[in-house]
Tab-separated table of C-alpha atoms (C1' of nucleotides) in Angstrom:
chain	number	residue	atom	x	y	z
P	1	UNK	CA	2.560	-24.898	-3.614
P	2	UNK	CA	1.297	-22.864	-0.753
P	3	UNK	CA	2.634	-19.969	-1.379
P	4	UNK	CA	0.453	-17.306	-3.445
P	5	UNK	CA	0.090	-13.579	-2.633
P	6	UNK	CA	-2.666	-12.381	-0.774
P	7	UNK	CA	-4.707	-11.139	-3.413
P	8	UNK	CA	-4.984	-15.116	-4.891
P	9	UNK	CA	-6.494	-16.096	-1.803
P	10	UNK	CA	-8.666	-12.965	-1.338
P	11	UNK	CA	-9.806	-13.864	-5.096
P	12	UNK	CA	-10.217	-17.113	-3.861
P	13	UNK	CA	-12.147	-16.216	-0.541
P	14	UNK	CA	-14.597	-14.344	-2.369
P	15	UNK	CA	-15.320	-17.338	-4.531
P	16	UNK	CA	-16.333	-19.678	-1.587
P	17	UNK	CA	-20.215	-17.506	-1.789
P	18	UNK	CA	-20.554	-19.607	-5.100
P	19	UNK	CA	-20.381	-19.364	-8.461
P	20	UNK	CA	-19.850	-16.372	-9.932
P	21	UNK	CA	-18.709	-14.406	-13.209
P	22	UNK	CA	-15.241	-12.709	-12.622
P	23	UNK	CA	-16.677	-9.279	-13.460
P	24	UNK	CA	-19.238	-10.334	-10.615
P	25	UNK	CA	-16.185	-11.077	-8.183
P	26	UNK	CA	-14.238	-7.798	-9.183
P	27	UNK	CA	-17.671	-5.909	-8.546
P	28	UNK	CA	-17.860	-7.846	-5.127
P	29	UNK	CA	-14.012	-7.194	-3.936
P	30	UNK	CA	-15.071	-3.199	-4.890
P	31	UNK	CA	-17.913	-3.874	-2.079
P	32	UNK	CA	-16.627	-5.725	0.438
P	33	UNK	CA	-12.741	-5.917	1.167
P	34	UNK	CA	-11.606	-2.946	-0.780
P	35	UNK	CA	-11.572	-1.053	2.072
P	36	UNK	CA	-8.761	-2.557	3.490
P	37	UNK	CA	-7.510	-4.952	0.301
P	38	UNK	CA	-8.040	-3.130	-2.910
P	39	UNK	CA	-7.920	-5.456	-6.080
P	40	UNK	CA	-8.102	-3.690	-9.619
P	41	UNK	CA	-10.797	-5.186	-12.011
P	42	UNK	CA	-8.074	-6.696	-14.239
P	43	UNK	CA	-6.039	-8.171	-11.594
P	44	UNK	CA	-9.394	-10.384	-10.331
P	45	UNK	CA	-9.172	-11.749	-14.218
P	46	UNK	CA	-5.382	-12.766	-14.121
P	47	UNK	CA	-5.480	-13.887	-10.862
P	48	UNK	CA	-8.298	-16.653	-11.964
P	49	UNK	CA	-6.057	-17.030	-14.705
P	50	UNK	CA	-3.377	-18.535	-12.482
P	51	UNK	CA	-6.136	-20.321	-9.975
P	52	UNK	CA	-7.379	-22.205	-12.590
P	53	UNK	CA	-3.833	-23.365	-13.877
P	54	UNK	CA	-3.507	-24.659	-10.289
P	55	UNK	CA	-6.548	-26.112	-10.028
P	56	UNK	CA	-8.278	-24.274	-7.678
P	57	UNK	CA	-11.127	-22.812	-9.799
P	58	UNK	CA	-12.619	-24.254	-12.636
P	59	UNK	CA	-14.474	-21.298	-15.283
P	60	UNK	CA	-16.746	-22.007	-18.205
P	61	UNK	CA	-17.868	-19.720	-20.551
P	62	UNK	CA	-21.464	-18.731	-20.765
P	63	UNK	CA	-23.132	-17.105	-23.825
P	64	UNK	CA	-25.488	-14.317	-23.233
P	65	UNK	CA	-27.719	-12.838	-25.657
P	66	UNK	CA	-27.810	-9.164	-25.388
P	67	UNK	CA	-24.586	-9.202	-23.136
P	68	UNK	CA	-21.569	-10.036	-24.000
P	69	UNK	CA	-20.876	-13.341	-23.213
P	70	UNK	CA	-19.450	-14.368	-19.500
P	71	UNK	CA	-16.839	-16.626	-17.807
P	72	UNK	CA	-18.275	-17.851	-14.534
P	73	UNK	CA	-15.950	-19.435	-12.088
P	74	UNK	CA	-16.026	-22.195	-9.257
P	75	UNK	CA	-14.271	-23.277	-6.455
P	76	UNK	CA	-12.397	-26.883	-6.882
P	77	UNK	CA	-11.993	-29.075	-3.679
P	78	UNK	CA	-8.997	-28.135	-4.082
P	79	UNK	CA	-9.047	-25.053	-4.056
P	80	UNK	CA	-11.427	-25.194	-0.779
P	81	UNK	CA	-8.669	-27.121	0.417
P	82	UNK	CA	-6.395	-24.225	0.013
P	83	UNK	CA	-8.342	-21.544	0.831
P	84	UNK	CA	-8.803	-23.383	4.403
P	85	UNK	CA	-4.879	-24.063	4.762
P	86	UNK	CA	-4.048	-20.617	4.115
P	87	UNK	CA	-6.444	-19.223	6.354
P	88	UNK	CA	-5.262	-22.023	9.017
P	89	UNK	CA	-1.426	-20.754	8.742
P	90	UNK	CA	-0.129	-18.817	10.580
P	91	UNK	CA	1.121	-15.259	9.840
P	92	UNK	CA	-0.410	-13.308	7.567
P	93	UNK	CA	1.018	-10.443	4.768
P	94	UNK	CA	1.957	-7.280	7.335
P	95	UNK	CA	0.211	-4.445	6.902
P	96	UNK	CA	1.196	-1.405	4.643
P	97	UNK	CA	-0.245	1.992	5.027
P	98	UNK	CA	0.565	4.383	2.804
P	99	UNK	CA	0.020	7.950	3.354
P	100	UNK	CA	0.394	10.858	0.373
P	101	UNK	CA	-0.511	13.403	3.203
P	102	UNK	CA	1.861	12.602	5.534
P	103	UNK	CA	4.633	12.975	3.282
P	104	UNK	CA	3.548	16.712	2.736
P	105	UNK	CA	2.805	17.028	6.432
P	106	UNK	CA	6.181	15.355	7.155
P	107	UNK	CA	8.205	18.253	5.024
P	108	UNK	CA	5.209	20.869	5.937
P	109	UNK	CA	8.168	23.424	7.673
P	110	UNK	CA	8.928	24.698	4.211
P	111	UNK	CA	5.500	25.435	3.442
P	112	UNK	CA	3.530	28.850	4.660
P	113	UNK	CA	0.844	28.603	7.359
P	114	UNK	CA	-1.727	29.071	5.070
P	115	UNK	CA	-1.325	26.640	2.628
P	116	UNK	CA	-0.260	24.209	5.396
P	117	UNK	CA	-3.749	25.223	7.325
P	118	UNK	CA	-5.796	24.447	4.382
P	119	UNK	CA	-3.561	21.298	3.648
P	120	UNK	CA	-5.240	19.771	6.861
P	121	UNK	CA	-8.623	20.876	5.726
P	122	UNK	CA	-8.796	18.966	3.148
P	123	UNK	CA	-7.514	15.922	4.927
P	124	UNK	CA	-9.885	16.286	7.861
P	125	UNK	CA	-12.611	16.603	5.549
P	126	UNK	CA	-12.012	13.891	4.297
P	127	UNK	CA	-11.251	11.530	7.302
P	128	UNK	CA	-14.854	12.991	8.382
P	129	UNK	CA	-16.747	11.497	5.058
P	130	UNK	CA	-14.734	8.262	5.348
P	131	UNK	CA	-15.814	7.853	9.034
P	132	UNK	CA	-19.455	8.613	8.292
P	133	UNK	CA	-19.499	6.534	5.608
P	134	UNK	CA	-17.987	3.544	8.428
P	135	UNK	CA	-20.257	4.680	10.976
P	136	UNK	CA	-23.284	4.132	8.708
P	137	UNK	CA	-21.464	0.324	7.404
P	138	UNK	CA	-21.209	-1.086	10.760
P	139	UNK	CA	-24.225	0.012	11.993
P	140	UNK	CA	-26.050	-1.912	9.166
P	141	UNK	CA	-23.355	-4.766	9.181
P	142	UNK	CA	-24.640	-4.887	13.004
P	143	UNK	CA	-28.153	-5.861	11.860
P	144	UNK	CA	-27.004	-9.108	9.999
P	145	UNK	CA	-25.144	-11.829	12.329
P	146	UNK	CA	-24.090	-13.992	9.779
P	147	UNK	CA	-21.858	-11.008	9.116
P	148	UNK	CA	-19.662	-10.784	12.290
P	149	UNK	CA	-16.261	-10.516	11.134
P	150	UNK	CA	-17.136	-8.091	8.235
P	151	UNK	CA	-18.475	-6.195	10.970
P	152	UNK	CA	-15.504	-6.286	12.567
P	153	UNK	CA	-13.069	-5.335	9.667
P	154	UNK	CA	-15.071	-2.227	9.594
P	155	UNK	CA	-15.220	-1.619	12.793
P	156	UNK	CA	-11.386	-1.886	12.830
P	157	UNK	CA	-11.603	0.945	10.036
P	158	UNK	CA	-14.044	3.062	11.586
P	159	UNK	CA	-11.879	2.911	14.890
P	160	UNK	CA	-8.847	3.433	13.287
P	161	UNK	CA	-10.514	6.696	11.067
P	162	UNK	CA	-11.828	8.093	14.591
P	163	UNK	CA	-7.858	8.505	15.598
P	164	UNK	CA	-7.401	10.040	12.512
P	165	UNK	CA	-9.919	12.728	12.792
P	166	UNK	CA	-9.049	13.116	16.184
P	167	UNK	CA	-5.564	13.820	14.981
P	168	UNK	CA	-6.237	16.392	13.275
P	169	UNK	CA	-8.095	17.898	16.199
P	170	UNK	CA	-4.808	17.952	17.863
P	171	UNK	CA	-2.480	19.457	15.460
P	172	UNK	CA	-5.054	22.225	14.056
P	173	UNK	CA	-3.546	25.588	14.878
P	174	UNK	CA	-5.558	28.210	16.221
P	175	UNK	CA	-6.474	31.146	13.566
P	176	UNK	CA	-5.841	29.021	10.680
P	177	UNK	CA	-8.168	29.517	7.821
P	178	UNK	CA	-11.872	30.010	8.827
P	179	UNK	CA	-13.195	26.976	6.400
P	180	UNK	CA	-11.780	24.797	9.323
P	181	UNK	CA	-15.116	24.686	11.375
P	182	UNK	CA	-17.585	22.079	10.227
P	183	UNK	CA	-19.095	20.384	12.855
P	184	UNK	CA	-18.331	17.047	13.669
P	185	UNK	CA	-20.268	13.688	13.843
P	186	UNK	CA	-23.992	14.516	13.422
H	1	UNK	CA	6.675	18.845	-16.007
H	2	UNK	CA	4.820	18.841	-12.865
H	3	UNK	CA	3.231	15.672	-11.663
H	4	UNK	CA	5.711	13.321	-10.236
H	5	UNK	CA	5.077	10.294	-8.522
H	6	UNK	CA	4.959	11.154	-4.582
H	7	UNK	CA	7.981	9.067	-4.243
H	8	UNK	CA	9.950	11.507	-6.814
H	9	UNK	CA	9.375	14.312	-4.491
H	10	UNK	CA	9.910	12.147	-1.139
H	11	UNK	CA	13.004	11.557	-2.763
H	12	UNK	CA	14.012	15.234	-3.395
H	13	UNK	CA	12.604	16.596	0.072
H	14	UNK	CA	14.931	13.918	2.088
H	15	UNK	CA	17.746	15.572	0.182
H	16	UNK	CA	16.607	18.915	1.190
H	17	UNK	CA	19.035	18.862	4.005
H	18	UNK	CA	21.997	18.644	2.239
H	19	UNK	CA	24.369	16.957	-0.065
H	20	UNK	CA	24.151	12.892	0.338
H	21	UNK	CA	25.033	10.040	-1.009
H	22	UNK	CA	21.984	8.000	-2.568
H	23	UNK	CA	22.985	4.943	-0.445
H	24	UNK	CA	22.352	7.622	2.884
H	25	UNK	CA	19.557	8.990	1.137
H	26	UNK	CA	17.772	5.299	0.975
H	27	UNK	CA	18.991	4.834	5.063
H	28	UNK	CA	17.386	7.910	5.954
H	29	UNK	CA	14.399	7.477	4.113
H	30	UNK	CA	14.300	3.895	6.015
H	31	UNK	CA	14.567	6.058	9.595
H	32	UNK	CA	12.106	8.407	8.584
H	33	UNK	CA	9.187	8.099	6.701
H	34	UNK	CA	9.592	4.762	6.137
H	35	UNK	CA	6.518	3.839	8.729
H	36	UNK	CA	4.171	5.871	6.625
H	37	UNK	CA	5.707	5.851	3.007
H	38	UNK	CA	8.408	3.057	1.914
H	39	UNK	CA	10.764	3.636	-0.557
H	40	UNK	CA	12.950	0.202	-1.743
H	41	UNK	CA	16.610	0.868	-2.243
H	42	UNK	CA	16.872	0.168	-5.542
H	43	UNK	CA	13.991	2.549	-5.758
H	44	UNK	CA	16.117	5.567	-4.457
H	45	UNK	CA	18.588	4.574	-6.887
H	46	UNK	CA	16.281	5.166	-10.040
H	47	UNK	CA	14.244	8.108	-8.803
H	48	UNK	CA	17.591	10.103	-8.366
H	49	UNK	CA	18.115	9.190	-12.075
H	50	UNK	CA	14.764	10.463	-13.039
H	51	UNK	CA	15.490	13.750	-11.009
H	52	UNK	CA	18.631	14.405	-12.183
H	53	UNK	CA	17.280	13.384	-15.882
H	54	UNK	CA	14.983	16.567	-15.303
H	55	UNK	CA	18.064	18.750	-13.553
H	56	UNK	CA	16.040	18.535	-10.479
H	57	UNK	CA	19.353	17.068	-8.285
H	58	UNK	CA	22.956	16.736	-9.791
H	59	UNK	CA	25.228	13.495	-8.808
H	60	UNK	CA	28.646	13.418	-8.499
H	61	UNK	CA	31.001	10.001	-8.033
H	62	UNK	CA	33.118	10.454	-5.223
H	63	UNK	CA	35.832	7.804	-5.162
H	64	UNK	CA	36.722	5.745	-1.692
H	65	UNK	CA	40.145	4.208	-0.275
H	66	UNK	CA	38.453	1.141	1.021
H	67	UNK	CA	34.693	1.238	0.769
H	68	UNK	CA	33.392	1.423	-2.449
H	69	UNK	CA	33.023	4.782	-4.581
H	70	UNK	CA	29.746	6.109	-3.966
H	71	UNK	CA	27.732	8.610	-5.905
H	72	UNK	CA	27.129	12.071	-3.740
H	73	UNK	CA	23.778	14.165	-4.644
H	74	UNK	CA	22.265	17.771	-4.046
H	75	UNK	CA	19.312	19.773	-5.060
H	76	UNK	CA	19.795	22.317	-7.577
H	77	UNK	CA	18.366	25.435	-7.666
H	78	UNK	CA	14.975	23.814	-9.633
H	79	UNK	CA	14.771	21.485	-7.470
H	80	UNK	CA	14.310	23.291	-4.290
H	81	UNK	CA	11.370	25.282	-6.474
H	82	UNK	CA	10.236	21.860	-7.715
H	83	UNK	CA	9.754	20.697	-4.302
H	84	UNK	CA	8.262	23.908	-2.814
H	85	UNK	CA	5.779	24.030	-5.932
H	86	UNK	CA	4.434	20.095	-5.211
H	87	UNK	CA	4.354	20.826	-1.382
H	88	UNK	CA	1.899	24.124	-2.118
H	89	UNK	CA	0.149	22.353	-4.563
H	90	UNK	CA	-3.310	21.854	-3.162
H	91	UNK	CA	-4.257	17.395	-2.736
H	92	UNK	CA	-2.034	14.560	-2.356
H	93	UNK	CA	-2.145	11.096	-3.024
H	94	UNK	CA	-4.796	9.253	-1.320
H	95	UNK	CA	-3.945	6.740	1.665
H	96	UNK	CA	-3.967	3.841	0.948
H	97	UNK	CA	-4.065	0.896	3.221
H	98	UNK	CA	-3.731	-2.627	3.234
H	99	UNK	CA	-3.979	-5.048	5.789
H	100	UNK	CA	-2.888	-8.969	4.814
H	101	UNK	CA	-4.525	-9.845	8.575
H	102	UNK	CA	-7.911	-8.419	7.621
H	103	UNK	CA	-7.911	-9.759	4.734
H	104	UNK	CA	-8.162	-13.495	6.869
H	105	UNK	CA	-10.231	-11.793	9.615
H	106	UNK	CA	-12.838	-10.758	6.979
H	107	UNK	CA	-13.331	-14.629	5.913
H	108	UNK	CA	-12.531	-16.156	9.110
H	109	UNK	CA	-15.406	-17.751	9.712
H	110	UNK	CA	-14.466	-21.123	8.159
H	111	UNK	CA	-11.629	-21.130	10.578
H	112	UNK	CA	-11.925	-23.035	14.129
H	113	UNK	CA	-11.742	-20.716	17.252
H	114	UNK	CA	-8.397	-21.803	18.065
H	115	UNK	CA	-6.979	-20.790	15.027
H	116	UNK	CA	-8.597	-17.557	14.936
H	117	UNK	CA	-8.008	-16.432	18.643
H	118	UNK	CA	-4.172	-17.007	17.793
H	119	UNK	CA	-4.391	-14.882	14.651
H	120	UNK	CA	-5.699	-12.586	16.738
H	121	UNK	CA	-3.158	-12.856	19.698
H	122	UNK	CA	-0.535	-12.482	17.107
H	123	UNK	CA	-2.315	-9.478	15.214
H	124	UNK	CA	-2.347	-7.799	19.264
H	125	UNK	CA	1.147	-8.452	19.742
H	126	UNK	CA	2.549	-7.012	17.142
H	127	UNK	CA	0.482	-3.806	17.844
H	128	UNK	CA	1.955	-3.270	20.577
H	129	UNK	CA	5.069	-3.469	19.980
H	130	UNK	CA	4.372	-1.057	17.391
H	131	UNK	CA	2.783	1.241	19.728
H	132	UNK	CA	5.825	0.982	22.206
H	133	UNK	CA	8.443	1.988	19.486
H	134	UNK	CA	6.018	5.011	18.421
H	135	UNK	CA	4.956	6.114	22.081
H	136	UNK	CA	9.478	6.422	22.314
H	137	UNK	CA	9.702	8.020	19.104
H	138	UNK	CA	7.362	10.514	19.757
H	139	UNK	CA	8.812	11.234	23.265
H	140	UNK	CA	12.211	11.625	21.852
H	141	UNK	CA	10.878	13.829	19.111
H	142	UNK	CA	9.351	16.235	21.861
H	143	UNK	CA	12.643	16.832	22.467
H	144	UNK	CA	13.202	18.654	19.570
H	145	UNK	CA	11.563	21.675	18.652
H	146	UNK	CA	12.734	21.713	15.055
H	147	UNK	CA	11.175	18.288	14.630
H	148	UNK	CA	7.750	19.674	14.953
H	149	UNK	CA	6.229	17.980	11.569
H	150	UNK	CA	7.911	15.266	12.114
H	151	UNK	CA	6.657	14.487	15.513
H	152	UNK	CA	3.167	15.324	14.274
H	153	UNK	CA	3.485	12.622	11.740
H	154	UNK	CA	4.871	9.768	14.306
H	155	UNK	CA	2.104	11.214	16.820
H	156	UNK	CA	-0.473	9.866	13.966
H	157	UNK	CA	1.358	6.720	14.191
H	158	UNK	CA	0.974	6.817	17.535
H	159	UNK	CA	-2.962	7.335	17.811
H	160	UNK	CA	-4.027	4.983	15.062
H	161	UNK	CA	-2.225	2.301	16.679
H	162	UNK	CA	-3.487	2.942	19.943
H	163	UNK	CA	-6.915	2.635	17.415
H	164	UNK	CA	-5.925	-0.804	16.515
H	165	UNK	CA	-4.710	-2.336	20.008
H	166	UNK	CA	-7.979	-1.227	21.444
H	167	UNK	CA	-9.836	-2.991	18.287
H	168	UNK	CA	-8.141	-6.111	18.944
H	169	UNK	CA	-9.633	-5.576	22.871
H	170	UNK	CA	-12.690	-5.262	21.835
H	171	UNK	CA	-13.419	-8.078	19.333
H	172	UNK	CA	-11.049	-10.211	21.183
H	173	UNK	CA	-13.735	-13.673	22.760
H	174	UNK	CA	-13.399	-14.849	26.252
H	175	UNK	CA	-12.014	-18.376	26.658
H	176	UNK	CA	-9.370	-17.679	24.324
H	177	UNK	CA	-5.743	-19.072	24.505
H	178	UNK	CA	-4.017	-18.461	27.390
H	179	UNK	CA	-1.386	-16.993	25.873
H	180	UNK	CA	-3.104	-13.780	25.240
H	181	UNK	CA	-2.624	-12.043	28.829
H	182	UNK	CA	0.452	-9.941	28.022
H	183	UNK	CA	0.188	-6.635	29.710
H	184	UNK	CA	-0.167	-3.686	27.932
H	185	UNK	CA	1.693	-0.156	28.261
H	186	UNK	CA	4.998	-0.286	30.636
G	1	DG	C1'	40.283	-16.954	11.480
G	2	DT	C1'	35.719	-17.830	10.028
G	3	DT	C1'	31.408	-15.670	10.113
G	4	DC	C1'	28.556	-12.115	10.083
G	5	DC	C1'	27.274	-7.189	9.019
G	6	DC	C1'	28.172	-2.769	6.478
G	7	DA	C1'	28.564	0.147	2.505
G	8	DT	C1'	27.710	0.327	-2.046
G	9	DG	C1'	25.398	-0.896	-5.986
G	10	DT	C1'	22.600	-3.587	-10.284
G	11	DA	C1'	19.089	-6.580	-12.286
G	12	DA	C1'	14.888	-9.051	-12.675
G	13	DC	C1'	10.392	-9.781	-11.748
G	14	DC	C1'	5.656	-9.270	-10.460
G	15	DC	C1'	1.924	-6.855	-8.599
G	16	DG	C1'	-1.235	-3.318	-9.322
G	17	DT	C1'	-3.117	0.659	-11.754
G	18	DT	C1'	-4.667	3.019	-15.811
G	19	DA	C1'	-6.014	3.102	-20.366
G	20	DC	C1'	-8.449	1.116	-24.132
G	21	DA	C1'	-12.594	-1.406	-26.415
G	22	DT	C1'	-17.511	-2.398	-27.339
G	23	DG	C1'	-22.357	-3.124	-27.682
G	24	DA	C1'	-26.707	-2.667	-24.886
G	25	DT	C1'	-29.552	-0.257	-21.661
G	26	DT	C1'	-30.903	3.583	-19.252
G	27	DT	C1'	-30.974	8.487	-18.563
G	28	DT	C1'	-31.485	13.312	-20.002
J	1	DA	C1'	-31.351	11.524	-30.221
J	2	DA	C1'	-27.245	12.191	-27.719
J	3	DA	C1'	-24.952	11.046	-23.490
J	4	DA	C1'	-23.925	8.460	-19.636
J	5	DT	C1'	-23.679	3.957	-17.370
J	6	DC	C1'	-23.440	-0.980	-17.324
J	7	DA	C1'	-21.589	-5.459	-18.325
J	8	DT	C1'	-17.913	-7.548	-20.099
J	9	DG	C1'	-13.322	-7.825	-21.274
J	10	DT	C1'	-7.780	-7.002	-22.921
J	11	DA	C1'	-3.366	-4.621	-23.089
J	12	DA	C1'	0.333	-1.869	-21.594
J	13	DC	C1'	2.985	0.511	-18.396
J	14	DG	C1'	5.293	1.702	-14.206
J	15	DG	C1'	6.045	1.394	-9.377
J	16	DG	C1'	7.794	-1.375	-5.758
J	17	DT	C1'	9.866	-5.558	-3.877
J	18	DT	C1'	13.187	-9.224	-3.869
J	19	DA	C1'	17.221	-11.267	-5.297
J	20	DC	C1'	21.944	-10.888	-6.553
J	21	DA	C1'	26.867	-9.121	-6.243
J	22	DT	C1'	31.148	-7.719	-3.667
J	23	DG	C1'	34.971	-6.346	-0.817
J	24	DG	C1'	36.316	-4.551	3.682
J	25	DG	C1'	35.666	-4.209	8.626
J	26	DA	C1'	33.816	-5.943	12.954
J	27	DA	C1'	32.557	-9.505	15.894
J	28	DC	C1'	33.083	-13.867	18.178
DNA sequence: GTTCCCATGTAACCCGTTACATGATTTT
DNA sequence: AAAATCATGTAACGGGTTACATGGGAAC
């Protein structure tokens, strides 16, 4: 019965803070581990779905006035149980990366220099936002120590996004379209 | 009649080099972009459908003594414009990334240090080895001039990785398990 | 001379994303 | 007062992965 996909225990994980409303737990995976695990809204409901059916979670609907009503959500011993073993195995779901760039940069000789210069604009523009955005994360993630690890995992990203960037340093031609210089890292 | 899933036009740009059997097409795809866009199989199978469905490619069965027939495909005419048209077209499909290890790393603080220094050593080892078979692939694609794009794409590979191994460095605790010292780079 | 891999293909299933719905609160 | 956003949720679709099938050649 061990064997769930990642996104149960992730579900699961983010449970272990407490009680919580599934639409609370969606809003949380969008905040913490979508970076590297996303989970769509409705998947966090089905996945509950099948947690509770194993016993891992136990929900109960709340009325609300003025909102619609709620189903908050708790871990089981069970499911603590769980959640522990699965951390506690080894191995782990290998990681996928998935690149829509690189599959135009990959077949980028039948494209003209132009279009292939601006091409890599727009991706290094973006890498830059994305490793702003990381730099500022683990600099505040740095000010809480109960936070270590999520530290980490964004440290991971914000190394990994540096490469990137750097990247595109490297394979930049010279006299490619002039939007290309924006300075780097304030 | 324009927006096709990336995979559609993966698909069609692997074919770019010539008549192929799907089963080939699905190999190559496996020995090229595979580290950076996966395609299943069975997935080559049903995207050449979809192309030829929209005259994009046209099949032909091609009969065997001894190995089974096979079914033989080639770009037509609209789908070298097809392919040329998505390439130009400005944006791509977002990366995405997902990483099953982070996903434990980010709530690995209910896990003993044992436990968690051996995800770890196992995380590191299997960087490396992914960093060996990229720092080779890129070498060999030096080699070839024509390869250009293609190198550029493995040399991404390449850095990120080199990213990750020095993550695991860096968050790695002293006092670990001793089965951690593994040299790095040949 | 079994056992494993290759070449070729189909079918089923599930994960994940996008679209749809709705009433209340806040914004413009 | 209209428009956007929030809080809460369901439904449908499609992409992607895994499992299944099969006969010939290669390996041991």
């Amino acid at each position: 019965m061990a064997d769930l996909p990642t996104t149960s225990y992730a579900v699961l994980g983010l449970l272990a803070g407490g009680k919580m409303s599934r639409y609370d737990i969606a809003q949380l995976a969008e905040q913490s581990i979508a970076n590297f695990w996303t989970i769509a809204k409705s998947q966090v409901y089905s996945e509950l779905s099948r947690l509770e059916d194993l016993g891992l979670v136990k929900g109960k609907d709340v009325a609300q006035k003025a909102l619609p009503d709620k189903r908050v959500y708790e871990m089981t011993a069970l499911g603590r149980k769980a959640l522990r073993g699965w951390l506690e195995s080894p191995g782990y779901e290998g990681d996928r990366y998935r690149s829509g760039f690189l599959v135009k940069w990959f077949f980028s000789d039948s494209m003209d220099a132009s279009k292939r210069s601006h091409l890599l604009d727009q991706y290094t523009q973006q890498a830059r936002a994305r490793l702003n955005a990381l730099e500022g994360a683990v600099e505040y993630l740095s000010s809480i120590p109960e936070a270590k690890y999520m530290r980490e995992t964004a440290l991971l990203g914000l190394m990994v996004t540096r490469a990137v960037v750097e990247w595109t340093e490297e394979v930049r031609e010279p006299g490619g379209s002039k939007r290309a210089t924006r300075r780097a890292r304030a």
